[in-house]
Tab-separated table of C-alpha atoms in Angstrom:
chain	number	residue	atom	x	y	z
A	9	UNK	CA	40.762	227.373	143.546
A	10	UNK	CA	43.302	225.274	145.439
A	11	UNK	CA	44.665	223.668	142.277
A	12	UNK	CA	44.918	227.080	140.607
A	13	UNK	CA	46.888	228.522	143.538
A	14	UNK	CA	49.168	225.496	143.528
A	15	UNK	CA	49.943	225.989	139.827
A	16	UNK	CA	50.599	229.700	140.350
A	17	UNK	CA	52.975	228.965	143.233
A	18	UNK	CA	54.842	226.459	141.075
A	19	UNK	CA	55.266	229.128	138.380
A	20	UNK	CA	56.987	231.375	140.928
A	21	UNK	CA	60.052	229.088	140.932
A	22	UNK	CA	61.024	229.307	137.219
A	23	UNK	CA	60.092	232.990	137.123
A	24	UNK	CA	62.404	233.769	140.038
A	25	UNK	CA	65.184	231.704	138.499
A	26	UNK	CA	64.843	233.445	135.137
A	27	UNK	CA	64.900	236.960	136.611
A	28	UNK	CA	67.902	236.243	138.827
A	29	UNK	CA	69.790	234.488	135.994
A	30	UNK	CA	69.225	237.347	133.528
A	31	UNK	CA	70.313	239.997	136.016
A	32	UNK	CA	73.357	237.945	137.046
A	33	UNK	CA	74.383	237.591	133.390
A	34	UNK	CA	73.910	241.306	132.700
A	35	UNK	CA	76.028	242.249	135.727
A	36	UNK	CA	78.907	240.105	134.456
A	37	UNK	CA	79.208	242.351	131.401
A	38	UNK	CA	78.695	245.638	133.241
A	39	UNK	CA	81.861	247.745	133.618
A	40	UNK	CA	83.385	247.927	137.071
A	41	UNK	CA	82.675	245.750	140.071
A	42	UNK	CA	83.431	245.400	143.797
A	43	UNK	CA	87.052	244.405	143.073
A	44	UNK	CA	87.606	247.499	140.941
A	45	UNK	CA	85.818	249.603	143.571
A	46	UNK	CA	88.159	248.382	146.298
A	47	UNK	CA	91.225	248.844	144.105
A	48	UNK	CA	90.224	252.406	143.257
A	49	UNK	CA	89.870	253.138	146.981
A	50	UNK	CA	93.272	251.669	147.748
A	51	UNK	CA	95.193	253.429	144.986
A	52	UNK	CA	96.909	256.513	146.289
A	53	UNK	CA	96.414	255.516	149.945
A	54	UNK	CA	99.805	254.192	150.821
A	55	UNK	CA	99.222	253.400	154.487
A	56	UNK	CA	96.005	251.450	153.814
A	57	UNK	CA	97.667	249.457	151.032
A	58	UNK	CA	100.642	248.809	153.219
A	59	UNK	CA	98.529	247.456	156.064
A	60	UNK	CA	96.766	245.028	153.736
A	61	UNK	CA	100.045	243.916	152.136
A	62	UNK	CA	101.933	243.586	155.415
A	63	UNK	CA	104.239	246.636	155.089
A	64	UNK	CA	104.579	249.287	157.751
A	65	UNK	CA	103.117	252.739	157.358
A	66	UNK	CA	106.610	254.301	157.373
A	67	UNK	CA	107.762	252.069	154.520
A	68	UNK	CA	104.656	252.887	152.510
A	69	UNK	CA	105.090	256.617	153.038
A	70	UNK	CA	108.836	256.651	152.279
A	71	UNK	CA	109.813	258.010	148.840
A	72	UNK	CA	110.934	255.423	146.310
A	73	UNK	CA	114.213	255.650	144.461
A	74	UNK	CA	112.627	257.336	141.454
A	75	UNK	CA	111.120	260.030	143.669
A	76	UNK	CA	107.497	258.734	143.518
A	77	UNK	CA	105.547	257.608	146.525
A	78	UNK	CA	104.550	253.962	146.869
A	79	UNK	CA	100.894	254.961	147.160
A	80	UNK	CA	100.976	256.213	143.586
A	81	UNK	CA	102.315	252.971	142.175
A	82	UNK	CA	100.286	249.941	141.036
A	83	UNK	CA	99.022	247.476	143.620
A	84	UNK	CA	100.827	244.252	144.320
A	85	UNK	CA	99.286	241.488	142.121
A	86	UNK	CA	99.135	239.254	145.199
A	87	UNK	CA	97.044	241.914	146.962
A	88	UNK	CA	94.689	242.123	143.981
A	89	UNK	CA	94.365	238.320	144.044
A	90	UNK	CA	93.523	238.488	147.773
A	91	UNK	CA	90.829	241.077	147.074
A	92	UNK	CA	89.326	238.899	144.343
A	93	UNK	CA	89.316	235.926	146.722
A	94	UNK	CA	87.774	238.068	149.485
A	95	UNK	CA	84.814	238.881	147.240
A	96	UNK	CA	84.589	235.366	145.826
A	97	UNK	CA	85.655	236.392	142.321
A	98	UNK	CA	88.401	233.787	142.196
A	99	UNK	CA	85.696	231.299	141.133
A	100	UNK	CA	84.170	231.051	137.629
A	101	UNK	CA	80.799	232.790	137.071
A	102	UNK	CA	78.753	229.566	136.838
A	103	UNK	CA	80.117	228.330	140.157
A	104	UNK	CA	79.351	231.672	141.805
A	105	UNK	CA	75.831	231.590	140.376
A	106	UNK	CA	75.288	228.078	141.676
A	107	UNK	CA	76.517	229.015	145.158
A	108	UNK	CA	74.251	232.065	145.132
A	109	UNK	CA	71.184	229.995	144.213
A	110	UNK	CA	72.027	227.436	146.899
A	111	UNK	CA	72.110	230.197	149.498
A	112	UNK	CA	68.860	231.713	148.246
A	113	UNK	CA	67.017	228.428	148.814
A	114	UNK	CA	67.643	228.903	152.552
A	115	UNK	CA	67.343	232.729	152.412
A	116	UNK	CA	71.061	233.075	153.066
A	117	UNK	CA	72.045	236.082	150.942
A	118	UNK	CA	75.552	236.417	152.342
A	119	UNK	CA	77.162	239.568	153.703
A	120	UNK	CA	77.475	242.995	152.200
A	121	UNK	CA	80.861	243.645	150.606
A	122	UNK	CA	81.200	247.155	152.022
A	123	UNK	CA	78.902	247.320	155.072
A	124	UNK	CA	80.134	244.145	156.820
A	125	UNK	CA	76.596	243.064	157.726
A	126	UNK	CA	74.370	240.184	156.581
A	127	UNK	CA	72.110	241.211	153.702
A	128	UNK	CA	68.979	240.113	155.563
A	129	UNK	CA	69.957	242.267	158.534
A	130	UNK	CA	70.427	245.291	156.266
A	131	UNK	CA	67.066	244.728	154.591
A	132	UNK	CA	65.394	244.285	157.985
A	133	UNK	CA	66.877	247.581	159.196
A	134	UNK	CA	65.667	249.509	156.125
A	135	UNK	CA	62.300	247.785	155.669
A	136	UNK	CA	60.314	249.805	158.281
A	137	UNK	CA	60.950	253.034	156.368
A	138	UNK	CA	59.868	251.625	152.999
A	139	UNK	CA	56.872	249.756	154.415
A	140	UNK	CA	55.747	252.937	156.179
A	141	UNK	CA	56.005	255.017	153.012
A	142	UNK	CA	54.399	252.363	150.810
A	143	UNK	CA	51.537	251.432	153.129
A	144	UNK	CA	50.392	254.912	154.107
A	145	UNK	CA	50.831	256.281	150.584
A	146	UNK	CA	48.791	253.463	149.030
A	147	UNK	CA	46.014	253.708	151.622
A	148	UNK	CA	45.727	257.478	151.223
A	149	UNK	CA	45.685	257.235	147.430
A	150	UNK	CA	42.851	254.693	147.561
A	151	UNK	CA	40.855	256.482	150.277
A	152	UNK	CA	40.920	259.755	148.332
A	153	UNK	CA	40.853	258.576	144.712
A	154	UNK	CA	37.886	256.171	144.959
A	155	UNK	CA	35.384	258.655	146.500
A	156	UNK	CA	36.696	261.382	144.185
A	157	UNK	CA	36.341	259.151	141.120
A	158	UNK	CA	32.795	258.182	142.103
A	159	UNK	CA	31.866	261.844	142.621
A	160	UNK	CA	33.335	262.744	139.218
A	161	UNK	CA	31.395	259.932	137.522
A	162	UNK	CA	28.097	261.042	139.072
A	163	UNK	CA	28.805	264.689	138.167
A	164	UNK	CA	30.351	264.023	134.761
A	165	UNK	CA	30.706	267.194	132.693
A	166	UNK	CA	29.881	269.559	135.551
A	167	UNK	CA	32.095	272.342	136.884
A	168	UNK	CA	33.150	270.085	139.774
A	169	UNK	CA	34.340	267.439	137.296
A	170	UNK	CA	36.365	269.931	135.266
A	171	UNK	CA	37.982	271.673	138.266
A	172	UNK	CA	38.851	268.394	140.018
A	173	UNK	CA	40.319	266.987	136.799
A	174	UNK	CA	42.529	270.058	136.440
A	175	UNK	CA	43.708	269.793	140.065
A	176	UNK	CA	44.437	266.067	139.743
A	177	UNK	CA	46.391	266.499	136.505
A	178	UNK	CA	48.457	269.357	137.973
A	179	UNK	CA	49.326	267.150	140.947
A	180	UNK	CA	50.265	264.339	138.577
A	181	UNK	CA	52.512	266.645	136.537
A	182	UNK	CA	54.515	267.867	139.554
A	183	UNK	CA	57.417	265.476	140.352
A	184	UNK	CA	57.238	263.975	143.830
A	185	UNK	CA	60.744	265.094	144.801
A	186	UNK	CA	60.016	268.685	143.744
A	187	UNK	CA	56.871	268.742	145.859
A	188	UNK	CA	58.925	267.241	148.712
A	189	UNK	CA	61.365	270.167	148.508
A	190	UNK	CA	58.419	272.586	148.605
A	191	UNK	CA	57.054	270.876	151.721
A	192	UNK	CA	60.441	271.095	153.427
A	193	UNK	CA	60.796	274.792	152.586
A	194	UNK	CA	57.305	275.682	153.799
A	195	UNK	CA	56.572	273.292	156.682
A	196	UNK	CA	59.885	271.842	157.943
A	197	UNK	CA	61.836	274.927	158.912
A	198	UNK	CA	63.227	275.711	155.481
A	199	UNK	CA	62.092	279.328	155.259
A	200	UNK	CA	58.654	279.700	156.797
A	201	UNK	CA	57.076	277.263	159.263
A	202	UNK	CA	58.584	274.505	161.376
A	203	UNK	CA	55.588	272.303	162.040
A	204	UNK	CA	57.064	268.931	161.099
A	205	UNK	CA	60.399	267.140	161.695
A	206	UNK	CA	62.839	266.637	158.854
A	207	UNK	CA	64.604	263.334	159.498
A	208	UNK	CA	63.962	259.795	160.682
A	209	UNK	CA	60.811	257.944	161.737
A	210	UNK	CA	61.024	258.892	165.427
A	211	UNK	CA	62.428	261.766	167.446
A	212	UNK	CA	65.562	261.395	169.531
A	213	UNK	CA	64.832	259.753	172.851
A	214	UNK	CA	61.467	258.399	171.668
A	215	UNK	CA	62.444	254.879	172.714
A	216	UNK	CA	61.757	255.825	176.343
A	217	UNK	CA	58.309	257.265	175.649
A	218	UNK	CA	54.962	255.551	176.098
A	219	UNK	CA	53.460	253.535	173.237
A	220	UNK	CA	50.874	256.193	172.450
A	221	UNK	CA	53.458	258.985	172.414
A	222	UNK	CA	55.701	256.992	170.068
A	223	UNK	CA	52.766	256.289	167.733
A	224	UNK	CA	51.865	259.979	167.526
A	225	UNK	CA	55.505	260.921	166.987
A	226	UNK	CA	55.774	258.323	164.204
A	227	UNK	CA	52.667	259.691	162.456
A	228	UNK	CA	54.021	263.225	162.876
A	229	UNK	CA	57.232	262.223	161.080
A	230	UNK	CA	55.322	260.483	158.259
A	231	UNK	CA	53.088	263.412	157.256
A	232	UNK	CA	55.423	265.214	154.840
A	233	UNK	CA	57.123	262.260	153.052
A	234	UNK	CA	53.782	260.471	152.640
A	235	UNK	CA	52.184	263.626	151.242
A	236	UNK	CA	55.037	263.999	148.761
A	237	UNK	CA	54.502	260.457	147.475
A	238	UNK	CA	50.700	260.648	147.421
A	239	UNK	CA	50.249	263.815	145.358
A	240	UNK	CA	51.352	262.220	142.096
A	241	UNK	CA	49.408	259.000	142.651
A	242	UNK	CA	45.868	260.367	142.484
A	243	UNK	CA	45.440	260.884	138.767
A	244	UNK	CA	45.539	257.339	137.393
A	245	UNK	CA	43.349	255.766	140.074
A	246	UNK	CA	40.848	258.646	140.083
A	247	UNK	CA	40.346	258.532	136.307
A	248	UNK	CA	40.169	254.723	136.362
A	249	UNK	CA	37.486	254.831	139.071
A	250	UNK	CA	35.484	257.427	137.180
A	251	UNK	CA	35.631	255.526	133.898
A	252	UNK	CA	34.718	252.227	135.573
A	253	UNK	CA	31.648	253.742	137.207
A	254	UNK	CA	30.528	255.528	134.062
A	255	UNK	CA	30.786	252.296	132.078
A	256	UNK	CA	28.683	250.404	134.634
A	257	UNK	CA	26.108	253.185	135.015
A	258	UNK	CA	25.221	252.886	131.317
A	259	UNK	CA	24.491	249.137	131.502
A	260	UNK	CA	21.025	247.612	131.341
A	261	UNK	CA	20.889	246.286	134.908
A	262	UNK	CA	21.264	249.845	136.244
A	263	UNK	CA	18.378	251.022	134.081
A	264	UNK	CA	16.301	248.096	135.343
A	265	UNK	CA	17.113	248.837	138.996
A	266	UNK	CA	16.096	252.474	138.550
A	267	UNK	CA	12.879	251.440	136.774
A	268	UNK	CA	11.977	249.286	139.783
A	269	UNK	CA	12.139	252.365	141.985
A	270	UNK	CA	15.511	251.794	143.685
A	271	UNK	CA	17.058	254.941	145.123
A	272	UNK	CA	20.097	256.435	143.440
A	273	UNK	CA	22.298	255.616	146.432
A	274	UNK	CA	21.146	251.986	146.386
A	275	UNK	CA	21.758	251.707	142.657
A	276	UNK	CA	25.194	253.282	142.965
A	277	UNK	CA	26.566	251.505	146.023
A	278	UNK	CA	24.604	248.244	146.015
A	279	UNK	CA	24.648	247.363	142.303
A	280	UNK	CA	27.315	249.434	140.543
A	281	UNK	CA	30.019	249.540	143.211
A	282	UNK	CA	30.945	245.832	143.243
A	283	UNK	CA	31.280	245.595	139.455
A	284	UNK	CA	33.076	248.922	139.039
A	285	UNK	CA	35.526	248.291	141.890
A	286	UNK	CA	36.638	244.863	140.667
A	287	UNK	CA	39.811	245.981	138.898
A	288	UNK	CA	40.562	248.781	141.345
A	289	UNK	CA	40.326	246.877	144.633
A	290	UNK	CA	41.938	243.737	143.218
A	291	UNK	CA	44.882	245.871	142.088
A	292	UNK	CA	45.659	247.056	145.629
A	293	UNK	CA	48.465	244.493	146.315
A	294	UNK	CA	50.260	245.404	143.084
A	295	UNK	CA	49.850	249.123	143.815
A	296	UNK	CA	51.316	248.656	147.292
A	297	UNK	CA	54.348	246.813	145.923
A	298	UNK	CA	54.802	249.472	143.272
A	299	UNK	CA	54.867	252.339	145.773
A	300	UNK	CA	56.886	250.292	148.263
A	301	UNK	CA	59.852	249.662	145.978
A	302	UNK	CA	59.809	252.477	143.443
A	303	UNK	CA	59.934	256.253	143.242
A	304	UNK	CA	60.942	256.743	146.896
A	305	UNK	CA	64.696	257.285	146.537
A	306	UNK	CA	64.686	261.077	146.230
A	307	UNK	CA	61.967	261.423	148.878
A	308	UNK	CA	64.050	259.295	151.244
A	309	UNK	CA	67.096	261.490	150.612
A	310	UNK	CA	65.191	264.769	151.058
A	311	UNK	CA	63.621	263.665	154.354
A	312	UNK	CA	66.720	261.767	155.575
A	313	UNK	CA	64.906	258.413	155.628
A	314	UNK	CA	67.306	255.497	155.318
A	315	UNK	CA	65.097	253.012	153.471
A	316	UNK	CA	65.317	250.341	150.789
A	317	UNK	CA	65.411	252.887	147.972
A	318	UNK	CA	68.616	254.462	149.273
A	319	UNK	CA	70.083	251.050	150.105
A	320	UNK	CA	69.470	249.780	146.570
A	321	UNK	CA	70.906	252.925	144.989
A	322	UNK	CA	74.094	252.846	147.051
A	323	UNK	CA	74.504	249.115	146.441
A	324	UNK	CA	74.193	249.588	142.682
A	325	UNK	CA	76.710	252.442	142.692
A	326	UNK	CA	79.274	250.448	144.711
A	327	UNK	CA	78.505	247.130	142.946
A	328	UNK	CA	77.610	245.512	146.266
A	329	UNK	CA	76.351	242.354	144.565
A	330	UNK	CA	75.058	240.441	147.621
A	331	UNK	CA	72.823	243.368	148.555
A	332	UNK	CA	71.788	243.990	144.934
A	333	UNK	CA	70.774	240.399	144.247
A	334	UNK	CA	69.363	239.817	147.730
A	335	UNK	CA	67.009	242.793	147.494
A	336	UNK	CA	66.115	241.866	143.895
A	337	UNK	CA	65.234	238.334	145.022
A	338	UNK	CA	63.018	239.525	147.881
A	339	UNK	CA	61.321	242.232	145.804
A	340	UNK	CA	60.612	239.808	142.968
A	341	UNK	CA	59.298	237.146	145.329
A	342	UNK	CA	57.001	239.641	147.052
A	343	UNK	CA	55.796	240.958	143.708
A	344	UNK	CA	54.921	237.489	142.425
A	345	UNK	CA	53.140	236.585	145.661
A	346	UNK	CA	51.187	239.853	145.575
A	347	UNK	CA	49.967	238.991	142.078
A	348	UNK	CA	48.498	235.788	143.502
A	349	UNK	CA	46.928	237.789	146.345
A	350	UNK	CA	45.431	240.064	143.683
A	351	UNK	CA	43.792	237.057	142.019
A	352	UNK	CA	42.344	236.021	145.370
A	353	UNK	CA	40.925	239.514	145.842
A	354	UNK	CA	39.139	239.171	142.494
A	355	UNK	CA	37.212	236.209	143.878
A	356	UNK	CA	36.491	238.054	147.148
A	357	UNK	CA	35.151	241.154	145.393
A	358	UNK	CA	33.155	239.091	142.885
A	359	UNK	CA	32.489	235.464	143.942
A	360	UNK	CA	31.230	234.713	140.426
A	361	UNK	CA	34.837	234.638	139.197
A	362	UNK	CA	36.175	231.085	139.086
A	363	UNK	CA	39.777	230.620	137.959
A	364	UNK	CA	39.358	226.853	138.009
A	365	UNK	CA	36.929	227.132	135.096
A	366	UNK	CA	39.633	228.709	132.907
A	367	UNK	CA	41.094	225.681	131.190
């Protein structure tokens, strides 16, 4: 197993390099960029342009001879060159890519172009929101879907199976952001009840509370956004659990166990469970990463949660390349490492699996 893990860790390096290189190349051909973003902000703002170019505000605001204001005229080429140098775009693309890779080896992702903070600091500030949403959503999906899938497999074709399937599919069909709006309207003071808070992870002044009070306040804030993310995640895992159990129940070893007089509970949870849960439990790391970094943007906006989804969206819109590539690097690295953790969970769930034997 050690040699297998070592080979998988070595594969992480070229995979990371390939993903970063492809995205860097694509961005070079994308229209717009941080330089163009800054120029568009400066055009028409005479006093700001004047301060950056060394002119006084009065000179910038004074009418020119042709009757037009200086703020409406093109920017000084020297100012544009300074902006390009400020963002590092005075260097050729290959040199910029090499400098970026050199920084990534030491986890130095640089500073945000527009937030004036180190990228790692920004990610650290937003991470608690995304980890909270991803962790609680994944745990709830698993804790509900697995028992529900087992119950559906045991009662296949019954009224319970049909009604639960209909409820799960309806939940899957409703977009998470739309359900989030419904929760806000009903339970967060929109039109009816005001049982839950609407913004942030903690209430104002919670920093001075006791640990227990802060924990309860945190859970209180997480109820609605977690529910909005969980509703659409039941269907796939529930159906997968049901199908896995039904496939195992039909196998010969189950018939043999029943013929020997084993109780139905023993057959189901002692013999069938380990084999049926192999793919489901081993897929937990990948499921956590998927919920952690996807599909949370609109939920974060609706519940005023400043997380990684909102950070990535704003960075892409403003072409904040250090933040874009820094978050991409961390997300990709975590995803690749979670795949290795998933392989380890295979061997934990079923010790008969030996990756070393696959040659």
